[in-house]
GROMACS .gro file of C-alpha atoms in nm:
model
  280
    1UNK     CA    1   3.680   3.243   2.758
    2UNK     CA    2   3.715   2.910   2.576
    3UNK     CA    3   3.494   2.810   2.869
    4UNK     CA    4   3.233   3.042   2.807
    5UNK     CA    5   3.228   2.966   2.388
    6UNK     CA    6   3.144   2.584   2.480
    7UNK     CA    7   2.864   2.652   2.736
    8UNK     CA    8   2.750   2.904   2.466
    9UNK     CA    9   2.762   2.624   2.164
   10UNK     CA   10   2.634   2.332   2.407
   11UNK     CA   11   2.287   2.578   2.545
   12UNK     CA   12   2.291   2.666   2.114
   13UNK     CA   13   2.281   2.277   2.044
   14UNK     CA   14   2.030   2.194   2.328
   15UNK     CA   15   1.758   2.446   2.195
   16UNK     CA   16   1.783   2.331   1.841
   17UNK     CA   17   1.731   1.954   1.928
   18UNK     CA   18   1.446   2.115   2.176
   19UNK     CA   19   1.316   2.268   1.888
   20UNK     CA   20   1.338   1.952   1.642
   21UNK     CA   21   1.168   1.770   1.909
   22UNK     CA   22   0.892   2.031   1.944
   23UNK     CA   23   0.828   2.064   1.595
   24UNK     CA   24   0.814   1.692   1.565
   25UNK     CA   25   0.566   1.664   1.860
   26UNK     CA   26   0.364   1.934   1.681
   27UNK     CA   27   0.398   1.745   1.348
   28UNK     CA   28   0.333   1.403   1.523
   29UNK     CA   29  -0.024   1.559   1.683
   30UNK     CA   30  -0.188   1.750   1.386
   31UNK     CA   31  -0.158   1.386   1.195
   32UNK     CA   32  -0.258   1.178   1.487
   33UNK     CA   33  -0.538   1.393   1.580
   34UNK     CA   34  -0.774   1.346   1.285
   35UNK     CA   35  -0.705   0.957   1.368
   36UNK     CA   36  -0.780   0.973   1.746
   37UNK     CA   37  -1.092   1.189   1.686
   38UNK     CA   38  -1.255   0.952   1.464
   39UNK     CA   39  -1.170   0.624   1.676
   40UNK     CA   40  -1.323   0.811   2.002
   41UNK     CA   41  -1.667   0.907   1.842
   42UNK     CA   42  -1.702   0.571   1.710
   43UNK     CA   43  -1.769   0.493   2.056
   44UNK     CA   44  -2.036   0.777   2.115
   45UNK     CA   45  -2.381   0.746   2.043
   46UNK     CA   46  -2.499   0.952   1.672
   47UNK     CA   47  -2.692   1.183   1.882
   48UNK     CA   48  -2.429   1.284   2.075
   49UNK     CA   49  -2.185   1.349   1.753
   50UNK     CA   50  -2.498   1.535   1.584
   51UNK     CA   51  -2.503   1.804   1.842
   52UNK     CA   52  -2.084   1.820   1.777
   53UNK     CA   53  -2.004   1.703   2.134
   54UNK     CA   54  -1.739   1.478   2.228
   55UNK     CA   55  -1.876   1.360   2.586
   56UNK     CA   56  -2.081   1.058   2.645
   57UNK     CA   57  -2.131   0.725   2.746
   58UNK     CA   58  -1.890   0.513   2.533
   59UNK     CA   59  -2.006   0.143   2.436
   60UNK     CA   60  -1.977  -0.109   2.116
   61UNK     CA   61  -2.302  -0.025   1.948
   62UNK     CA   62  -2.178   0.122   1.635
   63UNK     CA   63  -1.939  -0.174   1.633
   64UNK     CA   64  -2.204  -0.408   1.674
   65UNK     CA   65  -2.422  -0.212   1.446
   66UNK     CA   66  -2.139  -0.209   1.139
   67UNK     CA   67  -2.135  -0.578   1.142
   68UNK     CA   68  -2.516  -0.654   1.189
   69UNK     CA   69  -2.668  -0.349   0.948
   70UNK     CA   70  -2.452  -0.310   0.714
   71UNK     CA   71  -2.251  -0.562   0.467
   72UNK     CA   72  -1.886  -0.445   0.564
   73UNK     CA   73  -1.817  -0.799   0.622
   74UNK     CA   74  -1.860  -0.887   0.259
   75UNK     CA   75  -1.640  -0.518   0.184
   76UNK     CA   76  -1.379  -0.637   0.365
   77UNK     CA   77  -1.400  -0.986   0.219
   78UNK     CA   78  -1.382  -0.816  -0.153
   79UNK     CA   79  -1.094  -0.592  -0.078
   80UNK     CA   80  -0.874  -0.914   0.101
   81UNK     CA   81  -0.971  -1.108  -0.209
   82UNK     CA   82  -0.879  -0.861  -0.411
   83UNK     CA   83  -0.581  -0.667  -0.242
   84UNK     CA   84  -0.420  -1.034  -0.221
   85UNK     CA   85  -0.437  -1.099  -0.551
   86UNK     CA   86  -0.289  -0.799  -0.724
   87UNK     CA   87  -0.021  -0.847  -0.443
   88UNK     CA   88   0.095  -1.165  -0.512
   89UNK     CA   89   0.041  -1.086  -0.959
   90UNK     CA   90   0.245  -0.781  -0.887
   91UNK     CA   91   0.523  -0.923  -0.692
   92UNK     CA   92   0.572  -1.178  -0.956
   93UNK     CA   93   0.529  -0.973  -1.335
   94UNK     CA   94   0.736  -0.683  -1.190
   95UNK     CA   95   1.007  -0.919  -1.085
   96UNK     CA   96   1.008  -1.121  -1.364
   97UNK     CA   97   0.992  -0.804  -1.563
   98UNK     CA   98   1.297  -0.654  -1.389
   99UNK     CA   99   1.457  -0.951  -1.377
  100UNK     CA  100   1.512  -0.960  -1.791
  101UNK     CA  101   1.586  -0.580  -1.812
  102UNK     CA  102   1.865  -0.693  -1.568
  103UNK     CA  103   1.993  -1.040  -1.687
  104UNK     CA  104   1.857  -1.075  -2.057
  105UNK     CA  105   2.043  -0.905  -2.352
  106UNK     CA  106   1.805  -0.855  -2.576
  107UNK     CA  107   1.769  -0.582  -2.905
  108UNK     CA  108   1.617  -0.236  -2.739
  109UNK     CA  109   1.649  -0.316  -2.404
  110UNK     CA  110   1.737  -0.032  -2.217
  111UNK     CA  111   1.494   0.198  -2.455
  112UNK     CA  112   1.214  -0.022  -2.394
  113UNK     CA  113   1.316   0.012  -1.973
  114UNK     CA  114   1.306   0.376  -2.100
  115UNK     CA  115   0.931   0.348  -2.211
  116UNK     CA  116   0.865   0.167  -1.899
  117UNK     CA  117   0.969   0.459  -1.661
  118UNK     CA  118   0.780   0.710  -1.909
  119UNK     CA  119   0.436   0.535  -1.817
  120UNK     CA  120   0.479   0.670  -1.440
  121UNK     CA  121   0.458   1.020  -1.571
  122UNK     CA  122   0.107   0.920  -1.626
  123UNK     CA  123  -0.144   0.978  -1.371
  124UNK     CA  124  -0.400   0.713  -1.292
  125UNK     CA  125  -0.743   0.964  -1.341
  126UNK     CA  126  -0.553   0.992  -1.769
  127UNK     CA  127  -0.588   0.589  -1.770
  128UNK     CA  128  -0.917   0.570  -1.644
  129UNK     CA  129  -1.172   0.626  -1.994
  130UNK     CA  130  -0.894   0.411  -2.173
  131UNK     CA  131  -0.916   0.134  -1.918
  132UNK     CA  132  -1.328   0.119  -1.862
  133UNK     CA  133  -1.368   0.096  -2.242
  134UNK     CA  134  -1.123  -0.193  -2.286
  135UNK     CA  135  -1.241  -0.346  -1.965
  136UNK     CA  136  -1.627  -0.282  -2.119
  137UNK     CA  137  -1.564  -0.473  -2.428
  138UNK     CA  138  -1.433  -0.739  -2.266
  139UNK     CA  139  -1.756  -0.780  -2.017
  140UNK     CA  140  -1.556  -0.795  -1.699
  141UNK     CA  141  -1.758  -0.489  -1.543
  142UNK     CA  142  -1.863  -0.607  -1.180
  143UNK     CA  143  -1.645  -0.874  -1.149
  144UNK     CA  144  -1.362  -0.928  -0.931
  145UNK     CA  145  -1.097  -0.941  -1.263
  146UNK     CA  146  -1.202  -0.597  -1.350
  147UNK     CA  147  -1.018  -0.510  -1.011
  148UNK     CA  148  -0.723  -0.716  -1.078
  149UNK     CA  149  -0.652  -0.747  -1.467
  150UNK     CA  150  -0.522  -0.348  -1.506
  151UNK     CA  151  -0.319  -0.376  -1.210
  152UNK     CA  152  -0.112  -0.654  -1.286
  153UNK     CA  153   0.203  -0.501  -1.250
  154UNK     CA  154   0.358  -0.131  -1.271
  155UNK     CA  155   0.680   0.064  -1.334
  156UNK     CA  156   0.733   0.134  -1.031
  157UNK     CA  157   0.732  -0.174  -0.881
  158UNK     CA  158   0.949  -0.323  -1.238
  159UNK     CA  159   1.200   0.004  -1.149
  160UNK     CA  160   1.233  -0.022  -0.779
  161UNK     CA  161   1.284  -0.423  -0.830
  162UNK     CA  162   1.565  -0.351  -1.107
  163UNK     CA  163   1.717  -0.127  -0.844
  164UNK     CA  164   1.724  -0.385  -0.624
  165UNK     CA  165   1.860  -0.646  -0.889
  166UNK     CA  166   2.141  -0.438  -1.015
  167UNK     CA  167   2.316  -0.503  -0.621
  168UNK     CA  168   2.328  -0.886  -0.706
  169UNK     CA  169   2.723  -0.964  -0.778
  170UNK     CA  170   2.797  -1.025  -1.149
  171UNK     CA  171   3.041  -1.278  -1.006
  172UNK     CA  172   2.732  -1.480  -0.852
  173UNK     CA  173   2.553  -1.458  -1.186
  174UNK     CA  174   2.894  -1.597  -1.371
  175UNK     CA  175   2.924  -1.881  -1.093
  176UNK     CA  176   2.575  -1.977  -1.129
  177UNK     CA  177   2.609  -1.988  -1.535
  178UNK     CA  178   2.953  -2.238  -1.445
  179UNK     CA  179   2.709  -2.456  -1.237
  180UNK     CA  180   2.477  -2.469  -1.480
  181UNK     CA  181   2.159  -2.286  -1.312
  182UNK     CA  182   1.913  -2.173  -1.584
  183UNK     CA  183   1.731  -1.810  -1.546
  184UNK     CA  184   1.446  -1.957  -1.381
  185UNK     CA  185   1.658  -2.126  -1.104
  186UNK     CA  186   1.857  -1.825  -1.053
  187UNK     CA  187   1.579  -1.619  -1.029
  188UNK     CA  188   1.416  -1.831  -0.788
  189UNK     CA  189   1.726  -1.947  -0.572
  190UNK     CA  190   1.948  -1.665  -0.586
  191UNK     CA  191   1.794  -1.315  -0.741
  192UNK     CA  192   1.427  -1.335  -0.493
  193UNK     CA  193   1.609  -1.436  -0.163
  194UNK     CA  194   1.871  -1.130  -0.219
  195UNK     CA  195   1.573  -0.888  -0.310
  196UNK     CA  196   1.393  -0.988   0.022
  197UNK     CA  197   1.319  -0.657   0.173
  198UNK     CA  198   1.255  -0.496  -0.154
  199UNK     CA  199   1.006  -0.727  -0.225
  200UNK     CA  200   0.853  -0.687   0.095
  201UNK     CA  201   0.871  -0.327   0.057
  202UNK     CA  202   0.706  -0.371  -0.291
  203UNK     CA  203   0.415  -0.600  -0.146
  204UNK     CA  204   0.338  -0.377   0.130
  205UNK     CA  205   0.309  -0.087  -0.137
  206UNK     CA  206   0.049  -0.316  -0.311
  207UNK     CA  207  -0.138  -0.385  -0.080
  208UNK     CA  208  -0.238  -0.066   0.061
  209UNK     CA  209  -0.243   0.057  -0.280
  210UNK     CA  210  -0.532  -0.177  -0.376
  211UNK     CA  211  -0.697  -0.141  -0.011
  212UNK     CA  212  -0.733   0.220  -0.058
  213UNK     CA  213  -0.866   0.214  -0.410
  214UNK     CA  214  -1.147   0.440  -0.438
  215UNK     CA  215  -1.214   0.572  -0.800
  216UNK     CA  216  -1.184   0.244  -1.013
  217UNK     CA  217  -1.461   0.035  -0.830
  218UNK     CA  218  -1.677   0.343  -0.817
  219UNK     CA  219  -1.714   0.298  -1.181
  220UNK     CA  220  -1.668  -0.038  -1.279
  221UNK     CA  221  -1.852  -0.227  -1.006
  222UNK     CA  222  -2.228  -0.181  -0.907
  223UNK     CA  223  -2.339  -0.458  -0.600
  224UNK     CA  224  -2.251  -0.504  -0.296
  225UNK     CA  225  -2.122  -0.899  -0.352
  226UNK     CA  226  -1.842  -0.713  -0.548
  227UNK     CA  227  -1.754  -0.384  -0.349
  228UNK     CA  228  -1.465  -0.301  -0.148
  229UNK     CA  229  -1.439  -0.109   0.144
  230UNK     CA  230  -1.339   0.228   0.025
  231UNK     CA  231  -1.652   0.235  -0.228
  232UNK     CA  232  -1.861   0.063   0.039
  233UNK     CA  233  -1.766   0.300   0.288
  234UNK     CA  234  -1.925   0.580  -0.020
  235UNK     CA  235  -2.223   0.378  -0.057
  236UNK     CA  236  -2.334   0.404   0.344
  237UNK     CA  237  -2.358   0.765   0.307
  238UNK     CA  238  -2.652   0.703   0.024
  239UNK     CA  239  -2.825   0.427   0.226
  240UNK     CA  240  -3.043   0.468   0.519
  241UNK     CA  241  -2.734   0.463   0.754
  242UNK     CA  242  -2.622   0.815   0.575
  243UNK     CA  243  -2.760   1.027   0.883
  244UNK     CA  244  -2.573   0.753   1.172
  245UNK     CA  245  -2.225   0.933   1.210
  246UNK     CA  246  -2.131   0.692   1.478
  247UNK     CA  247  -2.222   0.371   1.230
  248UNK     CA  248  -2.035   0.527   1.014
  249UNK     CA  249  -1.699   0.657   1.204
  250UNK     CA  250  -1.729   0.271   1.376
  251UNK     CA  251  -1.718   0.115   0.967
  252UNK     CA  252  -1.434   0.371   0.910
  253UNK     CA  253  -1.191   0.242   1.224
  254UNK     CA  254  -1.296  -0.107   1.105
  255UNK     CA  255  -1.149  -0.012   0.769
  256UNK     CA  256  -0.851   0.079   0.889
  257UNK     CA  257  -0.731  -0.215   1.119
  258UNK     CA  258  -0.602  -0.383   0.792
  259UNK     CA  259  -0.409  -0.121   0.666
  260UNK     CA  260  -0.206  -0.037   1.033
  261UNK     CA  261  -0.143  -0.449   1.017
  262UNK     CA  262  -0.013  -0.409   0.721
  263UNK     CA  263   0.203  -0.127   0.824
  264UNK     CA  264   0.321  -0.250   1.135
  265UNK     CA  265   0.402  -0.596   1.011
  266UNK     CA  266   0.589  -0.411   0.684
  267UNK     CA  267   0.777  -0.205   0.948
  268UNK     CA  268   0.890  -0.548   1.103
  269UNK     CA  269   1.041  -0.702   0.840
  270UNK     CA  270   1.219  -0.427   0.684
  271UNK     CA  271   1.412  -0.343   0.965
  272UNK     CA  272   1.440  -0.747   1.033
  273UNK     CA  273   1.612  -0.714   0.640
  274UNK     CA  274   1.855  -0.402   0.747
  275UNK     CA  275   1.986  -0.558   1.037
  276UNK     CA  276   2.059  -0.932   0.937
  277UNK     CA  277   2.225  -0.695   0.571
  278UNK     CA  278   2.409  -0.491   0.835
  279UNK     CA  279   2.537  -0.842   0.998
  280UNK     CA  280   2.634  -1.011   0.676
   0.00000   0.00000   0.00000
């Protein structure tokens, strides 16, 4: 009898992980897919994709064509300029931010960390008419510091960098006041180094979030010496390449390379950061 309960419970067991892994597979292909789909007509000729079939002879034309006929060079160039930049200004205002609401005493402090956390109730598209008329009357439409300056910093990354603060020892705080270490060293030499993987986590997160901006350079820049690729990408449709799927679906995978870098190498290092944490 006992037997006959365990086979029971072990075939039970066995179908639900069989059906985890199923819906998982399932899960796994309807995102792929889309992805797949696009990379493989990028290879086929725009004839072939007008007439919606999938069959052809593959080759590099629409690759070749992307970086002769259109300027997606210069797009990508605009978006790494840029993309590194708000990267590197966001890594260091949120931490230095998060580092005060953390080891500062200061009148108001937690209310104004409050206020902070209130602003990420706001969506972007509500910032938007505020932003372009500041950014207006301060002439920096079409230029590369109208895609930097509002993007600075954000809560988020000031709240997940806090988070990641508030695990720093108060004993190694106390030692570092005995040895003399002022803010700026202990931020540097002690609070950065601990944060590691949240701060890689917190780059990675800026990065793609200023790769895949779409609406804000729609409407405050207006050449192609200042696009990036997501508005550049827009503006092929309303050129004379609008009708060349294949020119198009090749820009698109082009696009993309960066971002699956970026998440691959992210991926890396934060599991790099769990197991040497794991060790210590």
């Amino acid at each position: 009898m006992e037997n006959t309960m365990a086979t029971q419970a072990l075939i039970r067991h066995r179908i639900g992980i069989g059906f985890r892994y199923l819906l998982l597979i399932t899960l796994t292909l309807v995102i792929i897919l889309p992805f797949v789909l696009g990379l493989w007509t990028s290879f086929l000729p725009t004839t072939t994709i007008a007439k919606g079939s999938l069959s052809g002879t593959l080759s590099w034309q629409n690759y070749q064509d992307a970086f002769t006929k259109t300027p997606i060079l210069r797009y990508l160039f605009n978006s790494l300029v840029i993309s590194i930049i708000q990267m590197i200004a966001h890594l260091f205002f949120a931490s230095i931010a998060a580092y005060a609401f953390v080891f500062l005493e200061f009148k108001y402090r937690d209310a104004l960390f409050y206020l902070v956390l209130a602003t990420m109730m706001l969506p972007f598209e509500a910032e938007v008419i505020p932003n372009f008329h500041t950014v207006r009357a301060m002439h920096l439409l079409n230029h590369y510091a109208v895609m930097v300056i509002p993007f600075l910093t954000s809560a988020f990354g000031i709240f997940m960098l806090r988070q990641a603060f508030l695990q720093i020892p108060r004993d190694l705080k106390e030692a570092a006041d005995v040895d003399g270490l002022s803010h700026w060293q202990f931020y540097c030499r002690v609070a950065l180094p601990y944060s590691r993987i949240s701060l890689l986590t917190l780059a990675a997160y800026s990065f793609l979030g200023s790769w895949n901006q779409y609406l804000w350079p729609m409407l405050t820049t207006f050449s192609n010496r200042l696009r990036p690729v997501q508005d550049g990408l827009r503006q092929l449709h309303s050129e004379e390449t609008a009708t060349n799927w294949g020119l198009v679906q090749a820009s698109a995978a082009i696009v993309v390379i960066p971002t699956l870098i970026v998440l691959f190498w992210g991926q890396h290092y934060f599991k790099s950061g769990l197991n040497e944490d794991s060790v210590k």
